[in-house]
């Protein structure tokens, strides 16, 4: 498995360039970022060079399209989706992810119909570029009632939805925090099939009842109560060899960015040990 | 347009044979029934003969598959769906319909995902036989809260869902009662496209606020407040030339079946006049 | 039905502006052109104004994507497809067409597989904008052997392919020349369903055996042997109310463009008379 | 990987019961057969008992539907497909395969369109049961010209077609003979992804130029020139853990069935050694 980062948990990073070089410096092999932004920032040639010279790959890009509001908003993002897909393949990134909020202000049934249609089109466009789409189920209990109507948050419902979307390149983004807040056991990772997993996030949880865990108060790997070693071992056991990115959504840290990179390295060193 | 019947509103009919011969006797050109049941009842040859000698066609068949509960239940119906489709085409019936209850005890989002998947498969199987699938939106207000979670009941949401199902042979069953209880104006029929309409039901409504109209207390065409002449005129105006079936869901009538056929004929004569 | 033009048969037109104003001047209500090119040429506001002030609509746009060669080439066109779709809807154009060459240098089976996949994606992208995709079958006999392997050219095979593509917004571009060179009778137009027809081209044919008719030697409506009045009458009979565009592919004419507009008007006046 | 058999190469087997008990006796863990036939032969209970008591699973079933001729023929098989799928899941068989003849008397392009449509429906029906569909590409050179028009026979074209079919449960049946006759190197197995492989056949080839190898003159594993150990090692390397079934299409053997089971065992022992 590939040690990866997202920007969440790294404090204030000035540029994608700094993000990539620091990732390499602290032993990470991958960063999640928008490949189109990177190219717009430094140019195609330099983007390639930055990644190659640092031996860092792009782990995954966000889905740059608004599939959660109206058909009009959705359409407005298609242009950037195609551009992002072109940028991604030019930098050898073949994974793109989006998260599913567990509640919505829209009527749940018609929102599900619209979201299915929109994500299928995104998946089909991405498929033309060989890019897979990962859907992240979000377990946090407080978000299940944050908006008017419950949507979906479990791994079963998400896999079920993926069957409905019916595009061969759609799978899961499995995040250890959402696994934990769903009350899933670490052994249950073994029920996943390798090909169902597009991308992985890790981060840790406070020692609280899962109902009280907040989406924006996560801990660094190794700091909390999630058995991340077991989590990773089981992902490995099912044959997953892809990127595992840290994503620590948390209040503004007191440490500076270099210290946070170091802290992230230490966390990864501890949970990746013996795997 | 073709004058048609369903069994709803005709009292106690002893057999499909009686149903068909009476339909012809009272000036109807079509009956909605399950073609497989008809063949099982009288045999393939006699089924064909009955229809042809009475110059009656089968307007539409019900979808004989349970797409509303579990995947297991759904699968159990696939066999009969294929048999029904074979029977239907052998009797020149190319339309099959199902209704959408406006609320559900299941979580609305995951039910929508499952229902989309299941109805798409039904549509694709039917398409192999050249059969179209009509989805009937159900407007009655009391049914919107009959079960725990609201589902969908409007024509917009149904058309939207049809887009998501994404099978070229899926359209609407437009029922005058559900049009009325949705608060739609008769002119709005003109917004439909001919090819969106798979099948039509007519029946009439009491002079009550639409919120109080009950699904099982409908009136015969001409007895109530719905402008059925306008409804039919506008269907004709958009180019609809298919079957219009009476469906009067109502408490057990005091009249006998022959009288109900006659009453139905009178109603159709009045609303079809001047169209 | 709406009287429309393509540029084919109009000689040298200097600009889309001239194209639109002349179309109006000579009694046409529609022009086929690329809405993106129009906007790039005169700006969004002026494009809208030009069309509205001349009471001319855009009949159809070409599919601006190369679906006939490699997956790489195909992908390179997706950006412009999205841009074209945005431009089209901003100018109320909801039809986009492409033609199918009846032979190919690629192995026919694998080309069919690739083309199905690519056109389905195009159709799905266009569908997000409410745009339909019309496929033009090309009957000319000399083109059936122009390249190594026969592909498809008949209306049946094209409808069959459309079923395989399985996107609800795909239909036919029916061109009178290709109807004629396929040896189809004018009465057979009545076998089409209104909703199968996305767009129509008319032009006429020399009095030669259909095997000898060349794709690039067509005549103006009324000049040749095709019963275009019957053709249009039958399109009307099935309920077609859309655009009928002239497309006269022919050697460079000796007349100047104004004369060709006038000639086109005269042809349309004659074949549209009594319809 | 699971050692499996097909009936090809086992001479005259009297019944599925004998097939299963002999498979177990000679160290095989799986048999390819039609689960519906098995149930029809011995009943549901006994079928289950036979498999369980012999610790033999069903490796794969044939696709019991004619997708190669007409839409009518195809439709006639849908009933049996649903029955087979029900039987298969009742016996825990989740794989179904069909082969692709490399040439056809039908026009290749329209046959590809029809076959895509038909196989997609089969795949979608099977998917409702959790069954995967494996497509076997057939490399034998003499079959490429056996019928009028070339179809497809390479692994690339088959994977490409699978992308077009666009159903998540479709993959390859990889047969060592067709791998060999396609001129593919054993190392190229490593280019496959585990999830692309639904089923595997092994059998061996005479020491002849691949152009001269006949489909019906195959050898038992270990008797010929194919590096079957390498083939299996590479399948294992990509993570394949499923069934590997012997399929020796060959002229009527002189040995009796027991001897052929023994010979098959010996072949498997040799090629499975050291894997």
mmCIF file with all atom_site columns, N, CA, C and O in Angstrom, chain C residues 196-230:
data_model
loop_
_atom_site.group_PDB
_atom_site.id
_atom_site.type_symbol
_atom_site.label_atom_id
_atom_site.label_alt_id
_atom_site.label_comp_id
_atom_site.label_asym_id
_atom_site.label_entity_id
_atom_site.label_seq_id
_atom_site.pdbx_PDB_ins_code
_atom_site.Cartn_x
_atom_site.Cartn_y
_atom_site.Cartn_z
_atom_site.occupancy
_atom_site.B_iso_or_equiv
_atom_site.pdbx_formal_charge
_atom_site.auth_seq_id
_atom_site.auth_comp_id
_atom_site.auth_asym_id
_atom_site.auth_atom_id
_atom_site.pdbx_PDB_model_num
ATOM 1   N N  . UNK C 1 196 ? -38.705 8.614  -33.288 1.00 0.00 ? 196 UNK C N  1
ATOM 2   C CA . UNK C 1 196 ? -37.444 8.061  -33.798 1.00 0.00 ? 196 UNK C CA 1
ATOM 3   C C  . UNK C 1 196 ? -36.698 9.067  -34.669 1.00 0.00 ? 196 UNK C C  1
ATOM 4   O O  . UNK C 1 196 ? -35.538 8.872  -34.995 1.00 0.00 ? 196 UNK C O  1
ATOM 5   N N  . UNK C 1 197 ? -37.399 10.131 -35.083 1.00 0.00 ? 197 UNK C N  1
ATOM 6   C CA . UNK C 1 197 ? -36.799 11.078 -36.022 1.00 0.00 ? 197 UNK C CA 1
ATOM 7   C C  . UNK C 1 197 ? -36.297 12.319 -35.289 1.00 0.00 ? 197 UNK C C  1
ATOM 8   O O  . UNK C 1 197 ? -37.074 13.102 -34.747 1.00 0.00 ? 197 UNK C O  1
ATOM 9   N N  . UNK C 1 198 ? -34.990 12.493 -35.272 1.00 0.00 ? 198 UNK C N  1
ATOM 10  C CA . UNK C 1 198 ? -34.395 13.656 -34.615 1.00 0.00 ? 198 UNK C CA 1
ATOM 11  C C  . UNK C 1 198 ? -34.281 14.823 -35.592 1.00 0.00 ? 198 UNK C C  1
ATOM 12  O O  . UNK C 1 198 ? -34.501 15.977 -35.233 1.00 0.00 ? 198 UNK C O  1
ATOM 13  N N  . UNK C 1 199 ? -33.969 14.517 -36.833 1.00 0.00 ? 199 UNK C N  1
ATOM 14  C CA . UNK C 1 199 ? -33.712 15.579 -37.803 1.00 0.00 ? 199 UNK C CA 1
ATOM 15  C C  . UNK C 1 199 ? -33.947 15.023 -39.200 1.00 0.00 ? 199 UNK C C  1
ATOM 16  O O  . UNK C 1 199 ? -33.909 13.805 -39.407 1.00 0.00 ? 199 UNK C O  1
ATOM 17  N N  . UNK C 1 200 ? -34.200 15.928 -40.164 1.00 0.00 ? 200 UNK C N  1
ATOM 18  C CA . UNK C 1 200 ? -34.457 15.507 -41.548 1.00 0.00 ? 200 UNK C CA 1
ATOM 19  C C  . UNK C 1 200 ? -33.643 16.365 -42.513 1.00 0.00 ? 200 UNK C C  1
ATOM 20  O O  . UNK C 1 200 ? -33.529 17.580 -42.326 1.00 0.00 ? 200 UNK C O  1
ATOM 21  N N  . UNK C 1 201 ? -33.054 15.700 -43.500 1.00 0.00 ? 201 UNK C N  1
ATOM 22  C CA . UNK C 1 201 ? -32.394 16.389 -44.621 1.00 0.00 ? 201 UNK C CA 1
ATOM 23  C C  . UNK C 1 201 ? -33.187 16.109 -45.890 1.00 0.00 ? 201 UNK C C  1
ATOM 24  O O  . UNK C 1 201 ? -33.630 14.980 -46.096 1.00 0.00 ? 201 UNK C O  1
ATOM 25  N N  . UNK C 1 202 ? -33.330 17.111 -46.743 1.00 0.00 ? 202 UNK C N  1
ATOM 26  C CA . UNK C 1 202 ? -33.832 16.791 -48.080 1.00 0.00 ? 202 UNK C CA 1
ATOM 27  C C  . UNK C 1 202 ? -32.900 17.312 -49.157 1.00 0.00 ? 202 UNK C C  1
ATOM 28  O O  . UNK C 1 202 ? -32.213 18.317 -49.010 1.00 0.00 ? 202 UNK C O  1
ATOM 29  N N  . UNK C 1 203 ? -32.925 16.581 -50.225 1.00 0.00 ? 203 UNK C N  1
ATOM 30  C CA . UNK C 1 203 ? -32.177 16.883 -51.442 1.00 0.00 ? 203 UNK C CA 1
ATOM 31  C C  . UNK C 1 203 ? -32.623 15.841 -52.443 1.00 0.00 ? 203 UNK C C  1
ATOM 32  O O  . UNK C 1 203 ? -33.296 14.878 -52.083 1.00 0.00 ? 203 UNK C O  1
ATOM 33  N N  . UNK C 1 204 ? -32.285 16.057 -53.699 1.00 0.00 ? 204 UNK C N  1
ATOM 34  C CA . UNK C 1 204 ? -32.888 15.233 -54.749 1.00 0.00 ? 204 UNK C CA 1
ATOM 35  C C  . UNK C 1 204 ? -31.823 14.427 -55.507 1.00 0.00 ? 204 UNK C C  1
ATOM 36  O O  . UNK C 1 204 ? -30.629 14.645 -55.319 1.00 0.00 ? 204 UNK C O  1
ATOM 37  N N  . UNK C 1 205 ? -32.281 13.493 -56.319 1.00 0.00 ? 205 UNK C N  1
ATOM 38  C CA . UNK C 1 205 ? -31.360 12.570 -56.982 1.00 0.00 ? 205 UNK C CA 1
ATOM 39  C C  . UNK C 1 205 ? -31.559 12.568 -58.487 1.00 0.00 ? 205 UNK C C  1
ATOM 40  O O  . UNK C 1 205 ? -32.686 12.723 -58.982 1.00 0.00 ? 205 UNK C O  1
ATOM 41  N N  . UNK C 1 206 ? -30.460 12.361 -59.204 1.00 0.00 ? 206 UNK C N  1
ATOM 42  C CA . UNK C 1 206 ? -30.525 12.184 -60.654 1.00 0.00 ? 206 UNK C CA 1
ATOM 43  C C  . UNK C 1 206 ? -31.339 10.941 -61.002 1.00 0.00 ? 206 UNK C C  1
ATOM 44  O O  . UNK C 1 206 ? -31.467 10.023 -60.180 1.00 0.00 ? 206 UNK C O  1
ATOM 45  N N  . UNK C 1 207 ? -31.835 10.909 -62.215 1.00 0.00 ? 207 UNK C N  1
ATOM 46  C CA . UNK C 1 207 ? -32.611 9.773  -62.694 1.00 0.00 ? 207 UNK C CA 1
ATOM 47  C C  . UNK C 1 207 ? -31.673 8.658  -63.161 1.00 0.00 ? 207 UNK C C  1
ATOM 48  O O  . UNK C 1 207 ? -31.484 8.426  -64.351 1.00 0.00 ? 207 UNK C O  1
ATOM 49  N N  . UNK C 1 208 ? -31.070 8.026  -62.209 1.00 0.00 ? 208 UNK C N  1
ATOM 50  C CA . UNK C 1 208 ? -30.100 6.956  -62.489 1.00 0.00 ? 208 UNK C CA 1
ATOM 51  C C  . UNK C 1 208 ? -30.447 5.770  -61.601 1.00 0.00 ? 208 UNK C C  1
ATOM 52  O O  . UNK C 1 208 ? -31.142 5.923  -60.598 1.00 0.00 ? 208 UNK C O  1
ATOM 53  N N  . UNK C 1 209 ? -29.963 4.589  -61.968 1.00 0.00 ? 209 UNK C N  1
ATOM 54  C CA . UNK C 1 209 ? -30.119 3.450  -61.043 1.00 0.00 ? 209 UNK C CA 1
ATOM 55  C C  . UNK C 1 209 ? -29.510 3.832  -59.696 1.00 0.00 ? 209 UNK C C  1
ATOM 56  O O  . UNK C 1 209 ? -28.448 4.477  -59.659 1.00 0.00 ? 209 UNK C O  1
ATOM 57  N N  . UNK C 1 210 ? -30.162 3.470  -58.606 1.00 0.00 ? 210 UNK C N  1
ATOM 58  C CA . UNK C 1 210 ? -29.676 3.936  -57.300 1.00 0.00 ? 210 UNK C CA 1
ATOM 59  C C  . UNK C 1 210 ? -28.243 3.496  -57.023 1.00 0.00 ? 210 UNK C C  1
ATOM 60  O O  . UNK C 1 210 ? -27.525 4.146  -56.286 1.00 0.00 ? 210 UNK C O  1
ATOM 61  N N  . UNK C 1 211 ? -27.817 2.414  -57.644 1.00 0.00 ? 211 UNK C N  1
ATOM 62  C CA . UNK C 1 211 ? -26.448 1.939  -57.438 1.00 0.00 ? 211 UNK C CA 1
ATOM 63  C C  . UNK C 1 211 ? -25.423 2.936  -57.962 1.00 0.00 ? 211 UNK C C  1
ATOM 64  O O  . UNK C 1 211 ? -24.260 2.917  -57.565 1.00 0.00 ? 211 UNK C O  1
ATOM 65  N N  . UNK C 1 212 ? -25.850 3.786  -58.887 1.00 0.00 ? 212 UNK C N  1
ATOM 66  C CA . UNK C 1 212 ? -24.898 4.701  -59.528 1.00 0.00 ? 212 UNK C CA 1
ATOM 67  C C  . UNK C 1 212 ? -24.908 6.104  -58.919 1.00 0.00 ? 212 UNK C C  1
ATOM 68  O O  . UNK C 1 212 ? -24.113 6.951  -59.304 1.00 0.00 ? 212 UNK C O  1
ATOM 69  N N  . UNK C 1 213 ? -25.804 6.347  -57.995 1.00 0.00 ? 213 UNK C N  1
ATOM 70  C CA . UNK C 1 213 ? -25.909 7.699  -57.420 1.00 0.00 ? 213 UNK C CA 1
ATOM 71  C C  . UNK C 1 213 ? -24.737 7.990  -56.489 1.00 0.00 ? 213 UNK C C  1
ATOM 72  O O  . UNK C 1 213 ? -24.433 7.204  -55.600 1.00 0.00 ? 213 UNK C O  1
ATOM 73  N N  . UNK C 1 214 ? -24.108 9.127  -56.710 1.00 0.00 ? 214 UNK C N  1
ATOM 74  C CA . UNK C 1 214 ? -22.923 9.485  -55.932 1.00 0.00 ? 214 UNK C CA 1
ATOM 75  C C  . UNK C 1 214 ? -23.294 10.422 -54.793 1.00 0.00 ? 214 UNK C C  1
ATOM 76  O O  . UNK C 1 214 ? -24.162 11.292 -54.930 1.00 0.00 ? 214 UNK C O  1
ATOM 77  N N  . UNK C 1 215 ? -22.587 10.265 -53.702 1.00 0.00 ? 215 UNK C N  1
ATOM 78  C CA . UNK C 1 215 ? -22.879 11.070 -52.516 1.00 0.00 ? 215 UNK C CA 1
ATOM 79  C C  . UNK C 1 215 ? -22.704 12.555 -52.780 1.00 0.00 ? 215 UNK C C  1
ATOM 80  O O  . UNK C 1 215 ? -23.418 13.383 -52.226 1.00 0.00 ? 215 UNK C O  1
ATOM 81  N N  . UNK C 1 216 ? -21.762 12.899 -53.617 1.00 0.00 ? 216 UNK C N  1
ATOM 82  C CA . UNK C 1 216 ? -21.456 14.317 -53.826 1.00 0.00 ? 216 UNK C CA 1
ATOM 83  C C  . UNK C 1 216 ? -22.036 14.882 -55.112 1.00 0.00 ? 216 UNK C C  1
ATOM 84  O O  . UNK C 1 216 ? -21.605 15.925 -55.584 1.00 0.00 ? 216 UNK C O  1
ATOM 85  N N  . UNK C 1 217 ? -23.010 14.199 -55.655 1.00 0.00 ? 217 UNK C N  1
ATOM 86  C CA . UNK C 1 217 ? -23.677 14.733 -56.851 1.00 0.00 ? 217 UNK C CA 1
ATOM 87  C C  . UNK C 1 217 ? -25.181 14.731 -56.655 1.00 0.00 ? 217 UNK C C  1
ATOM 88  O O  . UNK C 1 217 ? -25.924 14.045 -57.344 1.00 0.00 ? 217 UNK C O  1
ATOM 89  N N  . UNK C 1 218 ? -25.613 15.514 -55.710 1.00 0.00 ? 218 UNK C N  1
ATOM 90  C CA . UNK C 1 218 ? -27.036 15.567 -55.411 1.00 0.00 ? 218 UNK C CA 1
ATOM 91  C C  . UNK C 1 218 ? -27.679 16.780 -56.094 1.00 0.00 ? 218 UNK C C  1
ATOM 92  O O  . UNK C 1 218 ? -26.998 17.708 -56.528 1.00 0.00 ? 218 UNK C O  1
ATOM 93  N N  . UNK C 1 219 ? -28.985 16.771 -56.161 1.00 0.00 ? 219 UNK C N  1
ATOM 94  C CA . UNK C 1 219 ? -29.726 17.861 -56.789 1.00 0.00 ? 219 UNK C CA 1
ATOM 95  C C  . UNK C 1 219 ? -30.551 18.617 -55.749 1.00 0.00 ? 219 UNK C C  1
ATOM 96  O O  . UNK C 1 219 ? -30.802 18.111 -54.655 1.00 0.00 ? 219 UNK C O  1
ATOM 97  N N  . UNK C 1 220 ? -30.982 19.806 -56.107 1.00 0.00 ? 220 UNK C N  1
ATOM 98  C CA . UNK C 1 220 ? -31.849 20.598 -55.235 1.00 0.00 ? 220 UNK C CA 1
ATOM 99  C C  . UNK C 1 220 ? -33.246 19.972 -55.221 1.00 0.00 ? 220 UNK C C  1
ATOM 100 O O  . UNK C 1 220 ? -33.656 19.348 -56.203 1.00 0.00 ? 220 UNK C O  1
ATOM 101 N N  . UNK C 1 221 ? -33.944 20.112 -54.118 1.00 0.00 ? 221 UNK C N  1
ATOM 102 C CA . UNK C 1 221 ? -35.302 19.570 -54.021 1.00 0.00 ? 221 UNK C CA 1
ATOM 103 C C  . UNK C 1 221 ? -36.145 19.988 -55.225 1.00 0.00 ? 221 UNK C C  1
ATOM 104 O O  . UNK C 1 221 ? -36.176 21.179 -55.576 1.00 0.00 ? 221 UNK C O  1
ATOM 105 N N  . UNK C 1 222 ? -36.780 19.028 -55.834 1.00 0.00 ? 222 UNK C N  1
ATOM 106 C CA . UNK C 1 222 ? -37.635 19.328 -56.977 1.00 0.00 ? 222 UNK C CA 1
ATOM 107 C C  . UNK C 1 222 ? -36.958 19.125 -58.318 1.00 0.00 ? 222 UNK C C  1
ATOM 108 O O  . UNK C 1 222 ? -37.604 19.000 -59.347 1.00 0.00 ? 222 UNK C O  1
ATOM 109 N N  . UNK C 1 223 ? -35.621 19.064 -58.304 1.00 0.00 ? 223 UNK C N  1
ATOM 110 C CA . UNK C 1 223 ? -34.886 18.902 -59.562 1.00 0.00 ? 223 UNK C CA 1
ATOM 111 C C  . UNK C 1 223 ? -34.760 17.450 -59.995 1.00 0.00 ? 223 UNK C C  1
ATOM 112 O O  . UNK C 1 223 ? -34.383 17.187 -61.129 1.00 0.00 ? 223 UNK C O  1
ATOM 113 N N  . UNK C 1 224 ? -35.001 16.542 -59.093 1.00 0.00 ? 224 UNK C N  1
ATOM 114 C CA . UNK C 1 224 ? -34.703 15.143 -59.410 1.00 0.00 ? 224 UNK C CA 1
ATOM 115 C C  . UNK C 1 224 ? -35.910 14.230 -59.326 1.00 0.00 ? 224 UNK C C  1
ATOM 116 O O  . UNK C 1 224 ? -37.058 14.674 -59.472 1.00 0.00 ? 224 UNK C O  1
ATOM 117 N N  . UNK C 1 225 ? -35.618 12.972 -59.046 1.00 0.00 ? 225 UNK C N  1
ATOM 118 C CA . UNK C 1 225 ? -36.660 11.938 -59.173 1.00 0.00 ? 225 UNK C CA 1
ATOM 119 C C  . UNK C 1 225 ? -37.277 11.503 -57.842 1.00 0.00 ? 225 UNK C C  1
ATOM 120 O O  . UNK C 1 225 ? -38.189 10.683 -57.822 1.00 0.00 ? 225 UNK C O  1
ATOM 121 N N  . UNK C 1 226 ? -36.739 12.008 -56.718 1.00 0.00 ? 226 UNK C N  1
ATOM 122 C CA . UNK C 1 226 ? -37.304 11.569 -55.431 1.00 0.00 ? 226 UNK C CA 1
ATOM 123 C C  . UNK C 1 226 ? -38.645 12.262 -55.210 1.00 0.00 ? 226 UNK C C  1
ATOM 124 O O  . UNK C 1 226 ? -38.774 13.462 -55.438 1.00 0.00 ? 226 UNK C O  1
ATOM 125 N N  . UNK C 1 227 ? -39.610 11.501 -54.787 1.00 0.00 ? 227 UNK C N  1
ATOM 126 C CA . UNK C 1 227 ? -40.938 12.078 -54.504 1.00 0.00 ? 227 UNK C CA 1
ATOM 127 C C  . UNK C 1 227 ? -40.890 12.786 -53.138 1.00 0.00 ? 227 UNK C C  1
ATOM 128 O O  . UNK C 1 227 ? -41.329 12.255 -52.117 1.00 0.00 ? 227 UNK C O  1
ATOM 129 N N  . UNK C 1 228 ? -40.319 14.009 -53.154 1.00 0.00 ? 228 UNK C N  1
ATOM 130 C CA . UNK C 1 228 ? -40.105 14.709 -51.881 1.00 0.00 ? 228 UNK C CA 1
ATOM 131 C C  . UNK C 1 228 ? -41.409 15.196 -51.267 1.00 0.00 ? 228 UNK C C  1
ATOM 132 O O  . UNK C 1 228 ? -41.518 15.298 -50.039 1.00 0.00 ? 228 UNK C O  1
ATOM 133 N N  . UNK C 1 229 ? -42.397 15.467 -52.105 1.00 0.00 ? 229 UNK C N  1
ATOM 134 C CA . UNK C 1 229 ? -43.709 15.819 -51.541 1.00 0.00 ? 229 UNK C CA 1
ATOM 135 C C  . UNK C 1 229 ? -44.267 14.661 -50.735 1.00 0.00 ? 229 UNK C C  1
ATOM 136 O O  . UNK C 1 229 ? -44.746 14.836 -49.611 1.00 0.00 ? 229 UNK C O  1
ATOM 137 N N  . UNK C 1 230 ? -44.180 13.477 -51.307 1.00 0.00 ? 230 UNK C N  1
ATOM 138 C CA . UNK C 1 230 ? -44.653 12.285 -50.594 1.00 0.00 ? 230 UNK C CA 1
ATOM 139 C C  . UNK C 1 230 ? -43.841 12.052 -49.328 1.00 0.00 ? 230 UNK C C  1
ATOM 140 O O  . UNK C 1 230 ? -44.385 11.724 -48.264 1.00 0.00 ? 230 UNK C O  1
#
